[in-house]
Tab-separated table of C-alpha atoms and ligand atoms in Angstrom:
chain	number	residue	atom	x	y	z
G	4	UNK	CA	23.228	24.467	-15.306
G	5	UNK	CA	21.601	25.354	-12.549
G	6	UNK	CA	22.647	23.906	-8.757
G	7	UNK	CA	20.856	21.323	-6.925
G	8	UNK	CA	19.283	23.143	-4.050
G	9	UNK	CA	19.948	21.751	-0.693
G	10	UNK	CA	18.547	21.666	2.260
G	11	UNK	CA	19.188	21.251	5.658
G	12	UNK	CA	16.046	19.711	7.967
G	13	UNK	CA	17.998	20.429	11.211
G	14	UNK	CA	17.809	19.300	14.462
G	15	UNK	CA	14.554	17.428	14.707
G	16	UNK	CA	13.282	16.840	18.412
G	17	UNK	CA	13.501	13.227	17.284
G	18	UNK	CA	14.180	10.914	14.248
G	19	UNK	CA	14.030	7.215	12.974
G	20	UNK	CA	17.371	6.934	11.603
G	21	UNK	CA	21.246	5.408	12.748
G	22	UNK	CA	22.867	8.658	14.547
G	23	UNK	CA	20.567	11.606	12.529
G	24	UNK	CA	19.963	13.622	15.817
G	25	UNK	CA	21.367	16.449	13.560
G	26	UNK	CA	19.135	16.149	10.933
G	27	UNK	CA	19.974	15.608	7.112
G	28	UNK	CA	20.701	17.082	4.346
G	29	UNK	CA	18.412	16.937	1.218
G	30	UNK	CA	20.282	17.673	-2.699
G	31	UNK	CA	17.839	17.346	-5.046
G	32	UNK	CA	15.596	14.211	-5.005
G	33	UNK	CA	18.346	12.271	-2.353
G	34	UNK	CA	19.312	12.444	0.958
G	35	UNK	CA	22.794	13.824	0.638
G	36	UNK	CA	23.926	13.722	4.170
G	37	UNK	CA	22.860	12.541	7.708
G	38	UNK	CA	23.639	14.530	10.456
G	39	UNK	CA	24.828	13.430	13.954
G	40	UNK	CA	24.583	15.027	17.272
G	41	UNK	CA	25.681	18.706	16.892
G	42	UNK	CA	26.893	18.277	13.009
G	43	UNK	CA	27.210	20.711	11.004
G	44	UNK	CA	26.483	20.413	7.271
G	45	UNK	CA	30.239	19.292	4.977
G	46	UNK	CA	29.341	22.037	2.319
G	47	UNK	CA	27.042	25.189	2.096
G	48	UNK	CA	23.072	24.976	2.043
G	49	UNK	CA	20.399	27.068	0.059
G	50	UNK	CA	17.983	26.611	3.326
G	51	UNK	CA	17.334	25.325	6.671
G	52	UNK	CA	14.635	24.001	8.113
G	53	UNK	CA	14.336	24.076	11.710
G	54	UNK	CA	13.076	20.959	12.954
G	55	UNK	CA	13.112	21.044	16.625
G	56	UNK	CA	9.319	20.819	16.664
G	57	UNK	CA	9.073	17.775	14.360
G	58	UNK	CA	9.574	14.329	14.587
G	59	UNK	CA	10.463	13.008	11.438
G	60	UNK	CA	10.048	9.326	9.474
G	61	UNK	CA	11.124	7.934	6.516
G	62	UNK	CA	8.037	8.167	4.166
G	63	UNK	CA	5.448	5.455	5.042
G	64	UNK	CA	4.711	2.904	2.347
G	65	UNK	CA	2.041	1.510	1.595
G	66	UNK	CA	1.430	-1.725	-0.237
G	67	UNK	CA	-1.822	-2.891	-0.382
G	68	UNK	CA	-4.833	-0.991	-1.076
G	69	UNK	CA	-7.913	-0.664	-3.502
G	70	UNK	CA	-8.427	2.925	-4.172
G	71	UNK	CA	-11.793	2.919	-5.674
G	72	UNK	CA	-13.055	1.205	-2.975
G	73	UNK	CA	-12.988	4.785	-0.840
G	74	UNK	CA	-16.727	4.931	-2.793
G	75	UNK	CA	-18.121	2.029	-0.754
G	76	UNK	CA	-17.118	2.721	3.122
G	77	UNK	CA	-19.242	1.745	5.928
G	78	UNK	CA	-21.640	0.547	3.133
G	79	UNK	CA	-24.832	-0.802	4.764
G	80	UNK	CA	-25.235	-3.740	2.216
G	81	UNK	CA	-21.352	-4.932	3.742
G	82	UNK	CA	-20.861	-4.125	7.248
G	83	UNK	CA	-20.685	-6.390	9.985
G	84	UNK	CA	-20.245	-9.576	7.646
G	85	UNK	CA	-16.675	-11.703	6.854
G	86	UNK	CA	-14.801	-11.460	3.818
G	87	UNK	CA	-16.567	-13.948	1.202
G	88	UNK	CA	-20.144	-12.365	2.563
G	89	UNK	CA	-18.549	-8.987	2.307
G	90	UNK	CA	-17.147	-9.550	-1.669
G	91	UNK	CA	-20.574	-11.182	-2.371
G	92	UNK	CA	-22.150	-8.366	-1.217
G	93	UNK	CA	-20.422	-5.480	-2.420
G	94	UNK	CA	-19.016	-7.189	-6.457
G	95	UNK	CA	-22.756	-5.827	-7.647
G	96	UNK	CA	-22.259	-2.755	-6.396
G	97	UNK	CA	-18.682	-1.423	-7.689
G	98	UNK	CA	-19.727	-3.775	-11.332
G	99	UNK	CA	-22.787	-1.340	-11.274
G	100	UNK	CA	-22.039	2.280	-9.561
G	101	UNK	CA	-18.543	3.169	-10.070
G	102	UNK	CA	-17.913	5.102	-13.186
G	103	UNK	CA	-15.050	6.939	-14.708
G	104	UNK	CA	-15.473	10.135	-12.885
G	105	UNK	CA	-16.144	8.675	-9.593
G	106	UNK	CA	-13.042	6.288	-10.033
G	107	UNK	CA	-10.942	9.226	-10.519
G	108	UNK	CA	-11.811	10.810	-7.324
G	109	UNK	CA	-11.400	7.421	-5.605
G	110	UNK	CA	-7.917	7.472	-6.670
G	111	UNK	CA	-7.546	11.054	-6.192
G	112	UNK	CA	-9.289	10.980	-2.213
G	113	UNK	CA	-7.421	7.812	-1.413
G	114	UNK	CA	-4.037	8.771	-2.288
G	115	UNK	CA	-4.669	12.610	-0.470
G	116	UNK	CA	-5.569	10.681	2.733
G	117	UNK	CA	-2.353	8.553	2.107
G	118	UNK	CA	-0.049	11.362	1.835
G	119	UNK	CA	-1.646	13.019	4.926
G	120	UNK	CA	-1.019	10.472	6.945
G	121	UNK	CA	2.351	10.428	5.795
G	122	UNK	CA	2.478	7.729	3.159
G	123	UNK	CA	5.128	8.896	-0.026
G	124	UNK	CA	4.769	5.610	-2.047
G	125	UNK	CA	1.278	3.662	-2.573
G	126	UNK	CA	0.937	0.900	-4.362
G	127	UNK	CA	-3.047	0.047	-5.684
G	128	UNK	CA	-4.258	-3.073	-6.441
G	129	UNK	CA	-6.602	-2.298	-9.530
G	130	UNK	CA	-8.982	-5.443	-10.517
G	131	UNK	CA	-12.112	-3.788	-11.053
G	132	UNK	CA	-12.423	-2.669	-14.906
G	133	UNK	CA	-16.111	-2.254	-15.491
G	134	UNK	CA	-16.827	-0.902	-19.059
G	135	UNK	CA	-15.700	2.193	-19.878
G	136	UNK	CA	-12.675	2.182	-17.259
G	137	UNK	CA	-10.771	-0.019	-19.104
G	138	UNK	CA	-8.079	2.274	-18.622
G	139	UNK	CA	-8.136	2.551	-15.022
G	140	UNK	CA	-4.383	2.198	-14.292
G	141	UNK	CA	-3.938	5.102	-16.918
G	142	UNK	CA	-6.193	7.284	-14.832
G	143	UNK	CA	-4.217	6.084	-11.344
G	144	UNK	CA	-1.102	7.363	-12.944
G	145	UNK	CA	-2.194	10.636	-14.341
G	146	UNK	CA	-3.568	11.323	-10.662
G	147	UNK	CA	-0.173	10.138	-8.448
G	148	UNK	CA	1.480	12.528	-10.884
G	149	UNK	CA	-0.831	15.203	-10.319
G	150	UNK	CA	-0.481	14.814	-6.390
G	151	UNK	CA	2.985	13.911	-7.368
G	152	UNK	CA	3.224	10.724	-4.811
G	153	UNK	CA	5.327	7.382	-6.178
G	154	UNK	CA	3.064	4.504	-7.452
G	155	UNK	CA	3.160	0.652	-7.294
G	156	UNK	CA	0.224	0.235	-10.595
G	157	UNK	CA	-1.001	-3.567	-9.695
G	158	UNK	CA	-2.624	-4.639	-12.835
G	159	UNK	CA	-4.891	-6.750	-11.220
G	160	UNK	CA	-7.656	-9.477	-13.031
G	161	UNK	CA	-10.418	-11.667	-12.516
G	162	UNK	CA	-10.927	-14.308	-15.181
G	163	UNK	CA	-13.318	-16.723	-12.383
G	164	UNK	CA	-16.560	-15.740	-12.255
G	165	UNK	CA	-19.763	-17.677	-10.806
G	166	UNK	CA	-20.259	-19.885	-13.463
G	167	UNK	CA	-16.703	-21.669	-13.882
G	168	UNK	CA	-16.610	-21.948	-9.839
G	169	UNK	CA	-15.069	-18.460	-8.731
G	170	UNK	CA	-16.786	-16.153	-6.738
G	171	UNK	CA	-17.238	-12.645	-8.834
G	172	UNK	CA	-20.531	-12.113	-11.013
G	173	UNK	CA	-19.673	-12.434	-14.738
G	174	UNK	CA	-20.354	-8.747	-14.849
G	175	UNK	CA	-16.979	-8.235	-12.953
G	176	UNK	CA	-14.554	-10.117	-14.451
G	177	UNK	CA	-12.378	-9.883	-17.973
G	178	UNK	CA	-11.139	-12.561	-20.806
G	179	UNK	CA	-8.126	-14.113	-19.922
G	180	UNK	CA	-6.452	-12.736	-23.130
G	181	UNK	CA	-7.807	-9.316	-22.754
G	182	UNK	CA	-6.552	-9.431	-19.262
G	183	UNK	CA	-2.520	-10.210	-19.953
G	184	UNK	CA	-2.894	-7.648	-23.640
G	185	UNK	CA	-3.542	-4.932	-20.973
G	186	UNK	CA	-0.621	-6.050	-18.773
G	187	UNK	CA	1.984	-5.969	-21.650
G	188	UNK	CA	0.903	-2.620	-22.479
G	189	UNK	CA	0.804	-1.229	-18.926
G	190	UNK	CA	4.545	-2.243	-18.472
G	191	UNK	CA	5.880	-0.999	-21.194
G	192	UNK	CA	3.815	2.316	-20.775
G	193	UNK	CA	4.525	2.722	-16.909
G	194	UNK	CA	7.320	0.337	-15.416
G	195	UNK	CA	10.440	2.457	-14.617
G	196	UNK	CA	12.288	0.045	-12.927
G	197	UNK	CA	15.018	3.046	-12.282
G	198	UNK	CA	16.534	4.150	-9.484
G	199	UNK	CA	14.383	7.285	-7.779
G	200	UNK	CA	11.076	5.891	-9.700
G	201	UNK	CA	8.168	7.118	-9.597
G	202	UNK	CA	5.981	4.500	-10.916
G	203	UNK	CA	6.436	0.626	-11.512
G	204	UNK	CA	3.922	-2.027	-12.571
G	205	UNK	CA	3.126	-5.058	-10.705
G	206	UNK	CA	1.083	-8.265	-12.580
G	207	UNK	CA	-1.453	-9.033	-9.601
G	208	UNK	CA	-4.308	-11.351	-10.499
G	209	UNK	CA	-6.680	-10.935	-7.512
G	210	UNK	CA	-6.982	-14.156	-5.906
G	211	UNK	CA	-7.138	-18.013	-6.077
G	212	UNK	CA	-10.812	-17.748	-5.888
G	213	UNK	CA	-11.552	-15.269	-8.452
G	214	UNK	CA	-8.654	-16.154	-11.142
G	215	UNK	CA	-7.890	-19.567	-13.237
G	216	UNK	CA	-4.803	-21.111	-12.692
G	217	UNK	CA	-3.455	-20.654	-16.588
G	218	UNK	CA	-4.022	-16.580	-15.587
G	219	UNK	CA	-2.053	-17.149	-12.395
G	220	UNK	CA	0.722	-19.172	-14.860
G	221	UNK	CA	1.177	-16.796	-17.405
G	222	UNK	CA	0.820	-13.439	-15.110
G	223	UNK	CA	4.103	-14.820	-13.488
G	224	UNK	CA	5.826	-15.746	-16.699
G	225	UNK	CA	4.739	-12.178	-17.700
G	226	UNK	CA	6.859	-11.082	-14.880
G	227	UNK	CA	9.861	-12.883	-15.590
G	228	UNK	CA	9.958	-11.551	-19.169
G	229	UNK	CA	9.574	-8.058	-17.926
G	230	UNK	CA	11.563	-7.814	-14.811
G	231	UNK	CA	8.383	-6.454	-12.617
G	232	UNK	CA	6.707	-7.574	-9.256
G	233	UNK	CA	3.703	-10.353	-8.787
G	234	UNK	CA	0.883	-9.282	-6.470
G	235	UNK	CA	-2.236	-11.218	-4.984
G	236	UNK	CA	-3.976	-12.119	-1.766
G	237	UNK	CA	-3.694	-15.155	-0.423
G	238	UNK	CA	-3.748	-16.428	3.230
G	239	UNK	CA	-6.854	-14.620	4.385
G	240	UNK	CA	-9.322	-16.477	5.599
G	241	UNK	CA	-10.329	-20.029	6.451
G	242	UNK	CA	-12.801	-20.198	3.692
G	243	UNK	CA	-9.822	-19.634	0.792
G	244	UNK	CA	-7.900	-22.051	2.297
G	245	UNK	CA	-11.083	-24.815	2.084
G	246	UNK	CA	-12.086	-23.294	-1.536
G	247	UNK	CA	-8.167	-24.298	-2.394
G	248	UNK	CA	-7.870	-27.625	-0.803
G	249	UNK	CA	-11.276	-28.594	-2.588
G	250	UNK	CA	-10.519	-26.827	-6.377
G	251	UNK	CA	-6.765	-27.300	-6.108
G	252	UNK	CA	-6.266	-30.117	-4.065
G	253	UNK	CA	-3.394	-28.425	-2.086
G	254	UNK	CA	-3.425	-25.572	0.349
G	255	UNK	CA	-2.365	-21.908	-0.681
G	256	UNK	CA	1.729	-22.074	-0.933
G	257	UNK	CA	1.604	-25.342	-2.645
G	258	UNK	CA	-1.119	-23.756	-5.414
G	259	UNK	CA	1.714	-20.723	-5.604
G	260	UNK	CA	4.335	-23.447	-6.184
G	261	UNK	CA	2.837	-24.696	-9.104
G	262	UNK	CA	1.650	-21.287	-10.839
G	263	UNK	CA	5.024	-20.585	-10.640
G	264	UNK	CA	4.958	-17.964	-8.164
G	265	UNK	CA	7.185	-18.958	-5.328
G	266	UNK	CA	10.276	-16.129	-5.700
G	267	UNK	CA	11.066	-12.690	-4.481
G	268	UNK	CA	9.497	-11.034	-6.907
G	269	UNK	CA	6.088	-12.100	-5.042
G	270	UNK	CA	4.704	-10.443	-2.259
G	271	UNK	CA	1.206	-11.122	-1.129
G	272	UNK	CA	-1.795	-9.318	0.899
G	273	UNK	CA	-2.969	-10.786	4.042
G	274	UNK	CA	-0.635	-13.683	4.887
G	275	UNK	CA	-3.026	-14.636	7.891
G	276	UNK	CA	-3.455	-18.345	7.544
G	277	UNK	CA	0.079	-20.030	6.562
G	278	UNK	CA	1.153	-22.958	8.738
G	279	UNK	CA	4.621	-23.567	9.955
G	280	UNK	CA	5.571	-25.386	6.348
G	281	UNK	CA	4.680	-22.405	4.551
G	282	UNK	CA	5.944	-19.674	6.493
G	283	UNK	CA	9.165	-21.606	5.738
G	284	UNK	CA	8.422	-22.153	2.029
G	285	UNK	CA	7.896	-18.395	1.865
G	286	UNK	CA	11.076	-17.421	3.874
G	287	UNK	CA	13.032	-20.003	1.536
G	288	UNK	CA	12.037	-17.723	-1.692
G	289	UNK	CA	11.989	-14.647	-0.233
G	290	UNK	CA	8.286	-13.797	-1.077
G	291	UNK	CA	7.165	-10.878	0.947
G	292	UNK	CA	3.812	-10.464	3.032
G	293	UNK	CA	1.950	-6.993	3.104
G	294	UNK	CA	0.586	-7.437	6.802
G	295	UNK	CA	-2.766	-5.258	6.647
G	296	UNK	CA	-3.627	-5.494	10.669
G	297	UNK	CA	-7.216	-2.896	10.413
G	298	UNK	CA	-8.848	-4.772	7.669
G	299	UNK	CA	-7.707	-8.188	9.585
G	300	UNK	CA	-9.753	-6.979	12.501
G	301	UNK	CA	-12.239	-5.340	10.506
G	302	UNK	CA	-13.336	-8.420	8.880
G	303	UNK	CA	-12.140	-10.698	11.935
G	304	UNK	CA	-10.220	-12.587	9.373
G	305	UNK	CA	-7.276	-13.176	11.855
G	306	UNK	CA	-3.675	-11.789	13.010
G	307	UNK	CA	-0.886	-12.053	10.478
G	308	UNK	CA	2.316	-14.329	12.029
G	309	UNK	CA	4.727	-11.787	11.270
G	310	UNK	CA	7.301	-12.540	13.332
G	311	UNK	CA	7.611	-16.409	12.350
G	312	UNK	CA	7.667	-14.956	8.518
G	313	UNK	CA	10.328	-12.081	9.459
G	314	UNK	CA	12.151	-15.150	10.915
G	315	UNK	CA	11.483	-16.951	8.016
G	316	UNK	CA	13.254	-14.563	5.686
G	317	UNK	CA	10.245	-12.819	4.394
G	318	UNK	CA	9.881	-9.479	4.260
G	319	UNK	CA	7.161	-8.133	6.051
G	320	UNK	CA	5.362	-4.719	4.940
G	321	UNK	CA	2.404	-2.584	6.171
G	322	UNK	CA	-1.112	-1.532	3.742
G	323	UNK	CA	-4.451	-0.531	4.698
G	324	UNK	CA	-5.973	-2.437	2.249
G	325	UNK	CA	-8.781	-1.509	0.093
G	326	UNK	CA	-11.197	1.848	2.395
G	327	UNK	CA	-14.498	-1.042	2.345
G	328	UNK	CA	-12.541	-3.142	4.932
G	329	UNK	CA	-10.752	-0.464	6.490
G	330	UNK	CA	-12.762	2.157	6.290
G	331	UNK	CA	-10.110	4.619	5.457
G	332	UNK	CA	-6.392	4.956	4.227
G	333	UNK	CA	-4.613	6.383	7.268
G	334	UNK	CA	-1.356	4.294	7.207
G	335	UNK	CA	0.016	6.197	10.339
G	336	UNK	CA	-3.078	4.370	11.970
G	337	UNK	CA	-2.099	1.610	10.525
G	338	UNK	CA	0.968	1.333	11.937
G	339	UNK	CA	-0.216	1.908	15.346
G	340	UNK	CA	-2.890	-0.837	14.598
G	341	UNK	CA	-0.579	-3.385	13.464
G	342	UNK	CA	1.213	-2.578	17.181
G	343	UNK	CA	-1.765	-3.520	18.970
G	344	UNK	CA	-2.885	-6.822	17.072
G	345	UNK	CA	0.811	-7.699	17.116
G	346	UNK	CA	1.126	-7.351	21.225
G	347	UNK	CA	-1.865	-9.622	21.159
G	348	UNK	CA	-0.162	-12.225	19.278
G	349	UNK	CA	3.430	-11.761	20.810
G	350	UNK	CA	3.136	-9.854	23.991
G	351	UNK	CA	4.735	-6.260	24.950
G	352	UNK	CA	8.661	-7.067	24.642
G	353	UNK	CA	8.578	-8.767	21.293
G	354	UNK	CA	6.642	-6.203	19.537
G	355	UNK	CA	7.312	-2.080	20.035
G	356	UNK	CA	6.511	0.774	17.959
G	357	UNK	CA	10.026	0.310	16.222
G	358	UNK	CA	9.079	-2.893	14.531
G	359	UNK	CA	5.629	-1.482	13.818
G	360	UNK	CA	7.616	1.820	11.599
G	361	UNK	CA	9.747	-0.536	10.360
G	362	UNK	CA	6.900	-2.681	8.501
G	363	UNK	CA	6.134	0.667	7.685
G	364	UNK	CA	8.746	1.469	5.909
G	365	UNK	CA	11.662	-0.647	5.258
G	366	UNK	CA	9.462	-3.958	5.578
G	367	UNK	CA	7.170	-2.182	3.314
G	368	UNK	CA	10.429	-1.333	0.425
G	369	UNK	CA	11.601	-4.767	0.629
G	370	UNK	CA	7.828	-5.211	-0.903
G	371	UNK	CA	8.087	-3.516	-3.556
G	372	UNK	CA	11.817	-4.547	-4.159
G	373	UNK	CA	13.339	-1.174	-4.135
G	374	UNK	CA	16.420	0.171	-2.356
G	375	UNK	CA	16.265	3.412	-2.671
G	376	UNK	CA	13.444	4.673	-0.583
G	377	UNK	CA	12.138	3.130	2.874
G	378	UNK	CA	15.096	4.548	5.534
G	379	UNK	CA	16.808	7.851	6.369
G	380	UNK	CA	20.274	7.410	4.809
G	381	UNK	CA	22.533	9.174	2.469
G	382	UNK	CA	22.021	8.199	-0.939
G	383	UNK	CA	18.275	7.175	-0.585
G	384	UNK	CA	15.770	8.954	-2.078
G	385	UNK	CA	14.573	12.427	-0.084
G	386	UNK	CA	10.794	10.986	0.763
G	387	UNK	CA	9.984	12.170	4.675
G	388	UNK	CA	7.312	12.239	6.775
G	389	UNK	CA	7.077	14.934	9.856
G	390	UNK	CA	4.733	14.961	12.244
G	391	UNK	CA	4.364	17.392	15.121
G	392	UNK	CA	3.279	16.845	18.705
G	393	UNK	CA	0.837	19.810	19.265
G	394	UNK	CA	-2.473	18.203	19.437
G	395	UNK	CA	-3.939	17.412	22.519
G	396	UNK	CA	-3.442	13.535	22.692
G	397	UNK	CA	0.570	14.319	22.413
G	398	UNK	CA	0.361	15.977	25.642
G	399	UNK	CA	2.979	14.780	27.980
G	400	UNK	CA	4.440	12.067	26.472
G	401	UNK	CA	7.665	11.663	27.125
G	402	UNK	CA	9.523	9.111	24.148
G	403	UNK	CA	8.616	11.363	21.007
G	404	UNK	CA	8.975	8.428	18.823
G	405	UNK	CA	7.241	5.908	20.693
G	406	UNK	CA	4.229	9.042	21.065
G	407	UNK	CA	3.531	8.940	17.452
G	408	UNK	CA	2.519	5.437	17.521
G	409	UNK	CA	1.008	4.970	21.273
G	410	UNK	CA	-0.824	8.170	21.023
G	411	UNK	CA	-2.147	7.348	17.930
G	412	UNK	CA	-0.645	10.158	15.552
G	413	UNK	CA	-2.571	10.291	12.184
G	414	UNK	CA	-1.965	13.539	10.176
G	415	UNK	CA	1.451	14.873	8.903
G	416	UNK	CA	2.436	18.015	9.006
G	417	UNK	CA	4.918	18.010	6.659
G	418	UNK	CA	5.349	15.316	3.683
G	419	UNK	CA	8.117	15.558	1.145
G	420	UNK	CA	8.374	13.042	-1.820
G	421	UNK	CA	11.888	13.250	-3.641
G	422	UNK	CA	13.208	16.325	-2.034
G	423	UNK	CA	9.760	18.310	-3.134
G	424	UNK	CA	7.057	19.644	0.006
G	425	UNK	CA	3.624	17.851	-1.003
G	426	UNK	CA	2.306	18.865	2.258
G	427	UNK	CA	2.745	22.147	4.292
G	428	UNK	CA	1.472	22.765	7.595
G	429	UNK	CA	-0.876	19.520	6.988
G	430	UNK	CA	-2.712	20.569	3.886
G	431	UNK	CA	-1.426	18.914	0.139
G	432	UNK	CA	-0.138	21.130	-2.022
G	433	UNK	CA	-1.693	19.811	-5.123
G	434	UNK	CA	-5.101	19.196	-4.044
G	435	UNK	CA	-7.953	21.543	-2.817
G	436	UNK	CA	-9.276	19.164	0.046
G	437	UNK	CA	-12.585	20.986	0.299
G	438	UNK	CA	-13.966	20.599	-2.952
G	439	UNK	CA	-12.471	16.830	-3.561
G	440	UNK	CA	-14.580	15.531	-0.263
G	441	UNK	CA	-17.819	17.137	-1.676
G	442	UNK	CA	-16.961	15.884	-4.958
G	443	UNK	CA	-16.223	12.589	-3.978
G	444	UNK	CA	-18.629	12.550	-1.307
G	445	UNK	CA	-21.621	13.472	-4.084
G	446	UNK	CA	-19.695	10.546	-6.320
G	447	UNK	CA	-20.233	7.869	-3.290
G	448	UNK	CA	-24.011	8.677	-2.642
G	449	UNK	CA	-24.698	6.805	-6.014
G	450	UNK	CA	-23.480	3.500	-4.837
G	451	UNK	CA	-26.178	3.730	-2.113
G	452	UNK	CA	-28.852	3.345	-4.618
G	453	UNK	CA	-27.393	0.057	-6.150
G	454	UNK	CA	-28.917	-3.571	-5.236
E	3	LIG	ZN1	-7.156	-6.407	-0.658
């Protein structure tokens, strides 16, 4: 049999991880060994790789985000208006315009700008399935193997449309049964709920506004039975808390309660609007928040109370959220976003660039429920993000770690997901850039011509 090659990423000129000034060690897919100041190596590498120029991260993850949505930026039928104005606007345009091929390249262009910016693990939140892409989770899967990222597959649904009360256009939304068929078969096709996987399935009906409660129900029983994650938004604006109290009687956390979904297999976009009961609801059970701080300010929706749910006992993780309210997928910007909004909220001391990598990372794991990815430490999985400090807006800053997020770092230079290179001196290995932006770029124009 043939040895596991490893690898020594030596000496970086700085590191997020507990005394790794020497660098690690990389066997395989796993981090074998962490390095401290002036370490050598306890057995004989295949290769070094001289870090002194690089400061290095564990993989970014990134746990909300709708990848198709990369067709629709800066659309002029959406900007400038809040989020049920924005949905209402833009729901006739993806039920209409985005078609098989131009999905694809969504998922394929959202995922590249992921991994450039340092993201190793992405997990989508898919509830669009217009005819003919009734497969679309298939397609997401074929691509993050192709690119050869990890994957969270959400299998979102909408079952609410206009005429029962929701907001969605009939055009948009599926049968209820159709909806949890698709789920079984997802799971059984794609959840690896091993150690080192590279793609799970979440259940992640969209939200309270656009789903009936017997969906929400039996997408968490669904769950259970299958040992995967539960997925929605919730918290986001003022106007879903109001639609709640006045369909459901009860505001968001209590509606969760009842469907069912109030455990730590839930984690949840948004997380804006939770008063002081439900922060501590959440904490109780463990659910987890995906804080997504440029599509909060995008859509002046509001600032996420992480701390009070970090207090709490929820985990707190980092997404862009979907590229219409963002308008792009840069998590690394992301991160230095969530900084800022979070100072605003908190002031300097409470909030640093630390806490703003560990949402990041950790925060973000804890998610997705998974242990084996999300910090720099021997027996996790080998996912790394290094960044250099050779563009202009580096120059002369003195804390290399605190640089990356102050000066606003947004492009890897290096990006390894389970011990392989996916990107070398900032360009993906497995994807020709150039002709995926005209592609996807000619794909996008078509959404322009829709009502
Ligand atoms: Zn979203």
């Amino acid at each position: 049999m043939k040895p596991v090659r490893r690898l020594w990423l030596k000496a970086p000129l700085a590191i997020l991880g507990d005394d790794a000034s020497g660098g690690l060690v990389v066997e395989g897919a796993r981090i074998a060994e962490v390095l401290g100041s002036g370490q050598q190596p306890t057995q004989p590498v295949d290769e070094v790789f001289d870090c002194s120029n690089h400061v290095v991260l564990p993989g970014l993850i990134n746990t909300h985000h709708h990848f198709y949505q990369t067709l629709t930026r800066a659309h002029p039928a959406a900007i400038n208006k809040e989020l049920f104005d924005w949905l209402t606007s833009l729901y006739p345009v993806w039920a209409s315009s985005v078609n098989r091929d131009s999905f694809r390249l969504a998922t394929r262009l959202a995922l590249t700008e992921l991994l450039l910016s340092g993201c190793t693990t992405a997990s989508d939140h898919q509830y669009l399935f217009p005819a003919g892409i009734e497969d679309a989770l298939d397609i997401q899967a074929e691509e993050a193997a192709a690119i050869g990222m990890r994957i969270t597959l959400n299998r979102g649904s909408m079952d609410l449309s206009k005429k029962d009360g929701g907001l969605p256009p009939d055009s948009v939304v599926q049968d209820t049964d159709v909806i949890l068929a698709d789920s079984e078969r997802v799971i059984s096709r794609y959840h690896d709920a091993d150690e080192g996987s590279m793609c799970q399935v979440a259940l992640a009906p969209c939200s309270p506004f656009s789903v009936t409660t017997e969906l929400m129900r039996q997408s968490a029983d669904l769950a259970r039975k299958c040992d995967c994650r539960l997925h929605t938004h919730l918290g986001e604006t003022h106007d879903e808390d109001a639609y709640c109290i006045e369909k459901f009687g009860c505001r968001p956390v209590e509606y969760l309660e009842q469907t069912g979904w109030l455990e730590n297999r839930t984690w949840l976009a948004h997380g804006i609007h939770f008063d002081d009961g439900e922060i501590a609801r959440l904490g109780k059970h463990g659910v987890g928040v995906c804080h997504c701080p440029t599509s909060n300010m995008v859509l002046a929706s509001g600032s996420c109370r992480t701390l009070e749910l970090e207090r709490a006992g929820a985990p707190v993780g980092l997404g862009v959220d979907g590229s219409a309210s963002n308008d792009s997928s840069n998590l690394m910007e992301g991160v230095r976003h969530a900084l800022m909004v979070n100072r605003l909220t908190y002031g300097t001391a409470a909030v640093t660039h630390l806490d703003a990598l560990r949402w990041a990372t950790g925060g973000s794991a804890d998610c997705l429920g998974r242990n084996d990815i999300g910090a720099i430490e021997v027996g996790r999985q080998a996912d790394l993000a290094l960044f250099t400090l050779d563009e202009l807006r580096f120059s002369g800053a003195g804390d290399p770690l605190a640089a990356l997020v102050l000066c606003g770092a947004h492009r890897a230079d290096r990006v390894m997901v389970a011990g392989r290179w996916l990107v070398e001196d900032g360009q993906p290995v497995n994807v020709d850039i150039e002709r995926l932006r005209r592609e996807h770029g000619e794909a996008a124009k078509t959404t322009l011509a829709m009502p």
